Coordinates of C-alpha atoms and ligand atoms in Angstrom, one line a residue:
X15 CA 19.9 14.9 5.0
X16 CA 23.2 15.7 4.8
X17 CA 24.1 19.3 5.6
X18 CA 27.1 19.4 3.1
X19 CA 24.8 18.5 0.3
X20 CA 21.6 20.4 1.3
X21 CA 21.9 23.5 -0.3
X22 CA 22.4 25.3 3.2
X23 CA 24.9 28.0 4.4
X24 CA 24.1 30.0 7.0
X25 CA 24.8 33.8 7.3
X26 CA 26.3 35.7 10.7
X27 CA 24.3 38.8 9.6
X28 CA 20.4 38.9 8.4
X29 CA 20.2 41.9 5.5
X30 CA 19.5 45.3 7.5
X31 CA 16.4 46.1 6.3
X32 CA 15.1 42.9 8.2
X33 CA 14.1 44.6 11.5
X34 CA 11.7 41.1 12.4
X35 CA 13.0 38.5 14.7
X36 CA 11.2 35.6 12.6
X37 CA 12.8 37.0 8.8
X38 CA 16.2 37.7 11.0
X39 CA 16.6 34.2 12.6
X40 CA 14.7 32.3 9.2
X41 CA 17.2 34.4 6.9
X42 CA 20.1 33.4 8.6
X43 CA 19.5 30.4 9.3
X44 CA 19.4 29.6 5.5
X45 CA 15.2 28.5 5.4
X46 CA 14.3 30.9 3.5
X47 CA 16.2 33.8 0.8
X48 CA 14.4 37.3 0.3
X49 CA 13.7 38.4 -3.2
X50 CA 12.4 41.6 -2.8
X51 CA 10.7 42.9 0.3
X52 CA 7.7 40.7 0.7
X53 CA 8.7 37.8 -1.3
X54 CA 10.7 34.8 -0.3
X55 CA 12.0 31.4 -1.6
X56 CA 11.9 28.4 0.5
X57 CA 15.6 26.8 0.7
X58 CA 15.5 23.1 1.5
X59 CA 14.8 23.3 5.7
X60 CA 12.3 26.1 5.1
X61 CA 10.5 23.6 2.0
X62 CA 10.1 20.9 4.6
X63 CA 8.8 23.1 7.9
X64 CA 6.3 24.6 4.9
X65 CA 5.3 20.9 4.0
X66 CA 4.9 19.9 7.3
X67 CA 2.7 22.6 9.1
X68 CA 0.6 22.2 5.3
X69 CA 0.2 18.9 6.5
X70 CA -1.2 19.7 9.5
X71 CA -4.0 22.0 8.4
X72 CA -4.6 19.5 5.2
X73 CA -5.7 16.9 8.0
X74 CA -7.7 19.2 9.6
X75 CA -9.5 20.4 6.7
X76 CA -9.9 17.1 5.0
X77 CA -12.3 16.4 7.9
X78 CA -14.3 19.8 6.7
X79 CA -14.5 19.5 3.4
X80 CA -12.5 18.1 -0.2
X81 CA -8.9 19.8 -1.2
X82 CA -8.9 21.7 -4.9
X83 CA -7.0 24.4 -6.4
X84 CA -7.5 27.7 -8.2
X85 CA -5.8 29.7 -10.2
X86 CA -3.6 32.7 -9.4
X87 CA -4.2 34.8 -12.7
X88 CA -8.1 35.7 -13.0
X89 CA -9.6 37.7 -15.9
X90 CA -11.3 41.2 -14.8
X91 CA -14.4 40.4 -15.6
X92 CA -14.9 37.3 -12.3
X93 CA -14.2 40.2 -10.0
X94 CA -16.6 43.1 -11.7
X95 CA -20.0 41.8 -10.8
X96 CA -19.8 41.6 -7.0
X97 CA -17.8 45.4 -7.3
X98 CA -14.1 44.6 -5.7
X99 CA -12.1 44.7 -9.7
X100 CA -12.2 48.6 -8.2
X101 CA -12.8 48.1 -4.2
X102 CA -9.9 45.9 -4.0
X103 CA -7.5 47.7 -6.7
X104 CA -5.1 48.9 -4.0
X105 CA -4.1 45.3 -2.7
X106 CA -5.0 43.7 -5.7
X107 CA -2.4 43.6 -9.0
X108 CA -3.6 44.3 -11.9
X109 CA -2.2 44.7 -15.1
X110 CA -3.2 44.2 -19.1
X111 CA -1.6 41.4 -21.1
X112 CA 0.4 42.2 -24.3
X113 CA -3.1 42.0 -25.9
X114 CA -4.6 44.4 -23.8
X115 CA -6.8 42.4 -22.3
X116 CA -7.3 43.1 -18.3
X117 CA -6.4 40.6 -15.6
X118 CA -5.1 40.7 -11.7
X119 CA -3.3 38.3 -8.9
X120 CA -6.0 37.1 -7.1
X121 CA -6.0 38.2 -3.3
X122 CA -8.4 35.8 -2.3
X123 CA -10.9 33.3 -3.9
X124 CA -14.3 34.3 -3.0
X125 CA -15.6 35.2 -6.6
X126 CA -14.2 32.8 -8.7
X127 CA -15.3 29.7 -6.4
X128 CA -18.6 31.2 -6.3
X129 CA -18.2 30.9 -10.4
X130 CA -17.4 27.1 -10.0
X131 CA -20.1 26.8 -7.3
X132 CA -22.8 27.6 -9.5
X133 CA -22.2 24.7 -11.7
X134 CA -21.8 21.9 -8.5
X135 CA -24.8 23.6 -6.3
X136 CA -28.3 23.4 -7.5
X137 CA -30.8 21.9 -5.5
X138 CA -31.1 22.0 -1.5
X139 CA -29.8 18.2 -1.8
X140 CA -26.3 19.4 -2.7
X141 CA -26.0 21.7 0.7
X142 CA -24.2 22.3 2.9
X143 CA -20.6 21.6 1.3
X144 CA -17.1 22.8 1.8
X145 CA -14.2 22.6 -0.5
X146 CA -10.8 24.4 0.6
X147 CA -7.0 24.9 -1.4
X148 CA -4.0 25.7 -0.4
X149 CA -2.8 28.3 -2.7
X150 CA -0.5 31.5 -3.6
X151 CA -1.9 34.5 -3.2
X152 CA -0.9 37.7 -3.9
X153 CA -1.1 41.1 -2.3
X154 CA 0.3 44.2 -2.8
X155 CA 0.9 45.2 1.1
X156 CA 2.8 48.6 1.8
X157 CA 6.0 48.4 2.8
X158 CA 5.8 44.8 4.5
X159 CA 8.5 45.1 7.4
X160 CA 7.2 41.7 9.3
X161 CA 9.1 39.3 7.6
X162 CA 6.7 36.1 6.8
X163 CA 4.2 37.3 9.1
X164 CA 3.1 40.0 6.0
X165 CA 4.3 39.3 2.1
X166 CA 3.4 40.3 -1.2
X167 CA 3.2 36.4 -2.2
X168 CA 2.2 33.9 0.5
X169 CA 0.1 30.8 0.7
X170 CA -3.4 30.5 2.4
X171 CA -5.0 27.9 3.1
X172 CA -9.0 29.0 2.0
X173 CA -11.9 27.4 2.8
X174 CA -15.0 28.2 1.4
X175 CA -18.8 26.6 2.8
X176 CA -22.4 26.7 1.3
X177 CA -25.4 26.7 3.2
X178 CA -29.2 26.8 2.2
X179 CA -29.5 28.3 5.5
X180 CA -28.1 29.9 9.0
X181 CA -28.6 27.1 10.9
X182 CA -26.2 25.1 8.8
X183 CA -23.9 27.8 8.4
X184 CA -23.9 28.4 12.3
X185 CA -23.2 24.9 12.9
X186 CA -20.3 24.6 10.1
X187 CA -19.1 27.5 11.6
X188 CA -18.3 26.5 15.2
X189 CA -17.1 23.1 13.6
X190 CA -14.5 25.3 11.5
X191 CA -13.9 27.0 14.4
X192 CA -13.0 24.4 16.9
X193 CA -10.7 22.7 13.3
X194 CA -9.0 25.9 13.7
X195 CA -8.0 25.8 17.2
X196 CA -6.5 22.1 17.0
X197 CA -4.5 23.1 14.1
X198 CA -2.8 26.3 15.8
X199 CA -2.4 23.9 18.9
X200 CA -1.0 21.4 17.1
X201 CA 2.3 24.1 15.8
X202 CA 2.4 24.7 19.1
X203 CA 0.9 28.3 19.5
X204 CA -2.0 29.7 21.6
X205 CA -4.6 31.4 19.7
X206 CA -7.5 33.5 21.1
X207 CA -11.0 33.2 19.3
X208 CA -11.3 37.1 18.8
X209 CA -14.2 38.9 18.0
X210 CA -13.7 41.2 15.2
X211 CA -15.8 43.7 13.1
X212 CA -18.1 41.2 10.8
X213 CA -19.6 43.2 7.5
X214 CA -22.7 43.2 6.6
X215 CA -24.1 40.2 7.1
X216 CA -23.0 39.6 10.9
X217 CA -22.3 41.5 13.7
X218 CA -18.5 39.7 13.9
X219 CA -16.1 38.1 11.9
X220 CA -13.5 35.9 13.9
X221 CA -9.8 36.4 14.4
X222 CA -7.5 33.5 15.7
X223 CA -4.8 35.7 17.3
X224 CA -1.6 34.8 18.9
X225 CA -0.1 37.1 22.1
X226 CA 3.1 38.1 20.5
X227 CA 5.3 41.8 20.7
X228 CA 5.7 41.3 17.1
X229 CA 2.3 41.6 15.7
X230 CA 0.9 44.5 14.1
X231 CA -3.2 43.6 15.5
X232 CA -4.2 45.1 19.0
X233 CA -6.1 43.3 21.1
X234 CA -8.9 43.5 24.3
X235 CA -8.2 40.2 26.0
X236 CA -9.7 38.6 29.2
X237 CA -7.4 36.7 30.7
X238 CA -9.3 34.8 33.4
X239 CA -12.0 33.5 30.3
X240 CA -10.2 34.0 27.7
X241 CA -12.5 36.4 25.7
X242 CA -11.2 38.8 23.4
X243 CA -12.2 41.6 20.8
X244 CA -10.3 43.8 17.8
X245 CA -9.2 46.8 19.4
X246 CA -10.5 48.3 16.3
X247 CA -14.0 47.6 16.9
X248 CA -13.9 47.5 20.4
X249 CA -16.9 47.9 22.7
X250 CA -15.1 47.4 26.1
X251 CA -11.8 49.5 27.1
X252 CA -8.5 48.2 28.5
X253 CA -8.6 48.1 32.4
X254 CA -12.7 47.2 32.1
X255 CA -14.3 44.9 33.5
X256 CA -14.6 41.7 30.7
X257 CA -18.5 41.6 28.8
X258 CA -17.9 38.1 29.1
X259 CA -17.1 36.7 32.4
X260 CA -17.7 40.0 34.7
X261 CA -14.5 38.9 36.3
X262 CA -11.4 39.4 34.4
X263 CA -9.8 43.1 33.8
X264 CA -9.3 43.6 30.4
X265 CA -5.6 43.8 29.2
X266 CA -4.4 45.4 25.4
X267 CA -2.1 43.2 24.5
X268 CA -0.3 42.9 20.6
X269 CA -0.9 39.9 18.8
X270 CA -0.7 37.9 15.4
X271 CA -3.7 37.6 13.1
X272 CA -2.6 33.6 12.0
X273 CA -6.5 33.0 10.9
X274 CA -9.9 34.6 9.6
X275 CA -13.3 33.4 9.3
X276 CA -15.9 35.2 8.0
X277 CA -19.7 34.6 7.4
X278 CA -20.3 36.4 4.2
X279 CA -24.2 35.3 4.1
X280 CA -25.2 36.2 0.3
X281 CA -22.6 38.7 -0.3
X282 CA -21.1 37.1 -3.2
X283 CA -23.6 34.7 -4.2
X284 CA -26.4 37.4 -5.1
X285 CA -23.9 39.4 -7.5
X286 CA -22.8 36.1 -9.2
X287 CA -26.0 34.4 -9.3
X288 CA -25.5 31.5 -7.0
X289 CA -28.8 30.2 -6.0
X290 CA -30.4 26.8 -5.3
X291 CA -34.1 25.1 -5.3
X292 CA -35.6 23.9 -2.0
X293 CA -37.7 21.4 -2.0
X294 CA -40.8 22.4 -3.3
X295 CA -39.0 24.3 -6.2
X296 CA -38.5 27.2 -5.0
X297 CA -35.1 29.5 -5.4
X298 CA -32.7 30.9 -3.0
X299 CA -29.6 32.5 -2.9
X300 CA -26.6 30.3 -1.4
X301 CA -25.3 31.2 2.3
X302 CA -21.3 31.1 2.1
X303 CA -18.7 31.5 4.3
X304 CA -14.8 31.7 4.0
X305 CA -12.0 30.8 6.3
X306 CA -8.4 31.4 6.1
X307 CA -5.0 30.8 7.5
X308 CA -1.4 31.7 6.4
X309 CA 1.0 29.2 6.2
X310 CA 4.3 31.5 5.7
X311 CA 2.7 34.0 8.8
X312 CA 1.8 30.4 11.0
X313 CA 5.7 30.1 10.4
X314 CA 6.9 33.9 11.1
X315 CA 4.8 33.5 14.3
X316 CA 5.7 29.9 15.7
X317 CA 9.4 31.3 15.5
X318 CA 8.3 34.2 17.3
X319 CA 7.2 32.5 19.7
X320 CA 9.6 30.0 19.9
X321 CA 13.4 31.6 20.0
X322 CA 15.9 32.7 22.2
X323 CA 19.0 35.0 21.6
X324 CA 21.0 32.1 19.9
X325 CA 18.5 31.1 17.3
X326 CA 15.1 29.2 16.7
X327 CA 13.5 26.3 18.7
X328 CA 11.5 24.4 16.5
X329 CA 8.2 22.8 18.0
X330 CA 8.6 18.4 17.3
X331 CA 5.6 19.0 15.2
X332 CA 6.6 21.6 12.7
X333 CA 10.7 20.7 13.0
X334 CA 12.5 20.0 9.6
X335 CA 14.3 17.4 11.1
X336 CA 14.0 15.7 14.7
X337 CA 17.8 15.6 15.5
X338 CA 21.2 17.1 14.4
X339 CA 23.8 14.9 14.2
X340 CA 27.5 16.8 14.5
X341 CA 30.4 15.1 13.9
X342 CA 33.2 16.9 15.9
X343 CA 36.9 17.2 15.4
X344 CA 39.3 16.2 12.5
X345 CA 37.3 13.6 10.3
X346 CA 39.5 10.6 11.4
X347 CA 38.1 7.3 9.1
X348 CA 37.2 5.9 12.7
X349 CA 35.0 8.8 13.2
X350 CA 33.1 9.2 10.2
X351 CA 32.3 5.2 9.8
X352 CA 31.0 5.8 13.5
X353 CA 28.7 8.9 12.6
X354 CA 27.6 7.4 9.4
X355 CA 26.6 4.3 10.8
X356 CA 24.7 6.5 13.7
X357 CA 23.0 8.3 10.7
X358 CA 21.9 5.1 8.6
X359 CA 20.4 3.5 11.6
X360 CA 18.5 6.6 12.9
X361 CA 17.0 6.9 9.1
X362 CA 16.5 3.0 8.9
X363 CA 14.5 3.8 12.3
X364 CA 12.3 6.4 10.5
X365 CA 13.7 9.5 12.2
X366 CA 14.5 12.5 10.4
X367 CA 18.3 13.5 11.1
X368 CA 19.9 16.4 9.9
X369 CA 23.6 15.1 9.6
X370 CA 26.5 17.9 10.2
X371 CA 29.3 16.1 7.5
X372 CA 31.0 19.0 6.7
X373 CA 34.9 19.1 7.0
X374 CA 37.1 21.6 7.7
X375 CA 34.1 23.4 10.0
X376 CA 35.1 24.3 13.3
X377 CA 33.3 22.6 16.0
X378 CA 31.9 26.1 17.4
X379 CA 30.6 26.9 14.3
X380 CA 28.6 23.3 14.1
X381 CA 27.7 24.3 17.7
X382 CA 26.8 28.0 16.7
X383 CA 24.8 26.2 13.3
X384 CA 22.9 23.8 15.4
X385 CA 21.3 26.3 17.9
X386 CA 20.5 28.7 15.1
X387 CA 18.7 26.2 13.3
X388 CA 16.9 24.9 15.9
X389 CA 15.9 21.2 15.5
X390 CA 14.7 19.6 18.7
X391 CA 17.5 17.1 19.4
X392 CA 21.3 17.8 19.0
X393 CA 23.4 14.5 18.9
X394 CA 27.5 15.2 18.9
X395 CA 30.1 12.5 18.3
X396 CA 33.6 13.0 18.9
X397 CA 36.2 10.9 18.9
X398 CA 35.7 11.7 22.8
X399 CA 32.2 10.1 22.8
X400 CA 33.3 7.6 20.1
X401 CA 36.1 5.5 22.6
X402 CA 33.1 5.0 24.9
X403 CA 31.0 4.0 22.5
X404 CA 28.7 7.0 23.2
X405 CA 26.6 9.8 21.4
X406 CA 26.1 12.9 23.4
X407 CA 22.1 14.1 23.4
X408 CA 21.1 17.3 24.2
X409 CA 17.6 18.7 23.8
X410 CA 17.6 22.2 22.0
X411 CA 16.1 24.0 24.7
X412 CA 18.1 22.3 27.7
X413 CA 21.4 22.4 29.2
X414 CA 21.7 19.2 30.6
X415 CA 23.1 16.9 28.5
X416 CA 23.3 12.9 28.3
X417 CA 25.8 10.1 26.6
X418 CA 24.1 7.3 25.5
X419 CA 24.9 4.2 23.8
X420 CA 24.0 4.6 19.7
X421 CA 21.0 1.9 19.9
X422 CA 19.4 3.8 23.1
X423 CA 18.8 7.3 21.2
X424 CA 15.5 6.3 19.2
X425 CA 14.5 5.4 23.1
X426 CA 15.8 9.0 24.4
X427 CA 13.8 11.0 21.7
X428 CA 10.6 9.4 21.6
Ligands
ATP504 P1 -4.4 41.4 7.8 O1 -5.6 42.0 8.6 O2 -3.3 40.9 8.6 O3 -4.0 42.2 6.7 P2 -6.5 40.0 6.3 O4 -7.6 40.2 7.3 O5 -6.4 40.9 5.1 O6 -5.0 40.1 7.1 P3 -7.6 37.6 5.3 O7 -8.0 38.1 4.0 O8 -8.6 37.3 6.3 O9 -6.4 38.5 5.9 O10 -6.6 36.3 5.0 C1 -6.7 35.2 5.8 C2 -5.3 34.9 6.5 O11 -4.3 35.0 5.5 C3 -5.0 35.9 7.6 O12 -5.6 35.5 8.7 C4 -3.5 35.7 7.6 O13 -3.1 34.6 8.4 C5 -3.1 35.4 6.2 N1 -2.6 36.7 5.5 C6 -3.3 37.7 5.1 N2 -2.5 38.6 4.5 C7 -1.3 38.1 4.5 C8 0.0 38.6 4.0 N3 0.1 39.7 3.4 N4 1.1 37.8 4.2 C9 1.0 36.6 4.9 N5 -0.2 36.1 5.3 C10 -1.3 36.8 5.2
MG505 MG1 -8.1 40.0 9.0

């Protein structure tokens, strides 16, 4: 990628109603533009950090269940027979067409895959199953002030499971469960299981929350086990002893809801008529459960998590490019064939380099540029470097840099 050519310009100043680090530092670094407050376009390095933590959950979840999509405009009448066309009509938008004919956003997907379900599930032999998308959904949140961690329009990643019985959703469950914790660990963020308040079907839902300032969630958390609860439903207080262990005092600590899942038993599958035949013919009503995760708030939190004053410090996993290349100092012919030929054989190589071409760019702005937008490895040339036949490597988060020879960096970042 090169920068001049990528659609990219980044701002000194994030717009003043931004009061989150993650929309401040995201903003101006130029990966992502606000529309309104709540919704966001993804500029080119936004695009590919989005692609890359979707491919992360996508081959987590392909191991669950099979990837489809849904639409985002549903007809009322999908969402009247379980009751939440009117229980939901707060988050939910809903509007008539020009013929008058009623219709909403959806919010989430639970009624209109229970719809599809009922035409795939019919006899005990077609249970348990799974099928998840990764969709738009769309909410109309109050004032959303946390940047991506809370829009109007965001992606989720929603899986939905179908059980003749709790056994089988138990064990999907934990399995879901366990998915969950490798993807969050795999962007590089440390998510506590938290018990939260469940519904009617189980005692508790489960919250996958990350320890952060910025989050709007409370938290009782044991830091010795790791056990944790919803401060809204909590039975323990802070400074208690922990249920779990007996050991640990328990802290309040704020944290990031980044994922949901929720046993919903036959919630949705009574209403809409979802049932099944066991094996001597008789009918039951499917088990379901749901699951969700936010891709835009996965990417508000890892930057979070992973900033300091000068700007953001992508994770190697979730980076939109593995190094930054600068060219430094008047582009002399000698120096640019240098620098391109250090770009061509890092991409020939199969690693994903950001290249700083620009002219007429002051090197502390390229300086100032690459910490704000983060990539792992920074790689300067100047005609300095270039007379000893050398690249300078630094690692985003260090000091300490090194010159190397161009054929040794593919060595030096791996
Ligand atoms: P919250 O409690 O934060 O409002 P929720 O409990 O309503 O979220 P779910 O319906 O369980 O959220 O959605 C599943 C996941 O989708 C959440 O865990 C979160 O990661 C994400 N999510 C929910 N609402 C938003 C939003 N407005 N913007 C971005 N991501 C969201
Ligand atoms: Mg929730």
């Amino acid at each position: 990628m090169r920068q001049s050519k990528l659609f990219l310009k980044t701002q000194r100043e994030a717009p003043r109603d931004e009061t989150a680090a993650n929309a401040q530092l995201l903003i101006r670094a130029n990966f992502i533009h606000k529309l309104m407050a709540g919704v966001y376009s993804f500029l080119p390095l936004g695009f590919k950090v989005k692609e890359k933590i979707i491919r992360i959950i996508r081959e987590e979840m392909d191991k669950l269940g099979a990837e489809m999509i849904m639409p985002a405009l549903h007809p009322k009448s999908v969402w009247e027979p379980t009751g939440r066309w009117k229980a939901l009509s707060k988050v939910m938008y809903q509007f008539k067409d020009q013929t008058g004919r009623e219709m909403g956003l959806g919010p989430t997907h639970e009624e209109v895959i229970a719809e599809i379900a009922k035409h795939v599930i019919t006899s005990y032999q077609d249970l348990p199953i799974a099928v998840y998308q990764i969709q738009t959904k769309f909410r109309s949140e109050e004032r959303p002030k946390s940047g991506l961690l809370r829009g109007r329009e965001f992606t989720m990643k929603d899986l939905y499971s179908f059980h003749a019985d709790d056994v089988s959703l138990e064990e999907f469950y934990d399995r879901v469960k366990e998915s969950y914790q490798t993807v969050f660990k795999r962007c590089h963020l440390k998510s506590y299981v938290t018990e939260a308040s469940g519904g009617d079907f189980s005692k508790y839902s489960h919250e996958f929350m990350v320890e952060s300032p910025a989050g709007e969630d409370e938290i009782l958390l044991c830091r010795l086990c790791g056990w944790a609860q919803n401060k809204e439903i909590a039975e323990g207080k802070a400074g208690g002893r922990c249920p779990k262990c007996g050991k640990g005092v328990l802290e309040k600590v704020s944290s990031i809801e980044v994922g949901n899942i929720f046993k919903l038993g036959t919630r949705f599958s009574e209403p809409v008529g979802l049932v099944f035949k066991d094996s001597r013919g008789a009918t039951h009503q499917v088990i379901m459960a749901s699951y969700g995760i936010g891709v835009e708030r996965l990417i508000g939190t890892i930057v979070e998590e992973h900033h300091d004053e000068r700007g953001i410090i992508w994770p190697e996993s979730v980076a939109p490019a593995r190094v930054h290349l600068l060219l430094i100092g008047e582009a002399a012919p000698a120096l640019i064939k240098f620098t391109d030929r250090v770009y061509d054989d890092l991409v020939k190589a199969g690693v994903e380099v950001l290249y700083d071409d620009r002219e007429g760019v002051s090197p502390g702005e390229k300086f100032a540029d690459a910490d704000l937008i983060g990539l792992p490895w920074r790689a300067v040339v100047s005609t300095k470097t270039v007379a000893a036949d050398k690249v300078e490597l630094k690692r985003r988060a260090e000091t300490e840099t090194t010159l190397v020879k161009p054929k040794e960096i593919n060595a030096v970042i791996k």
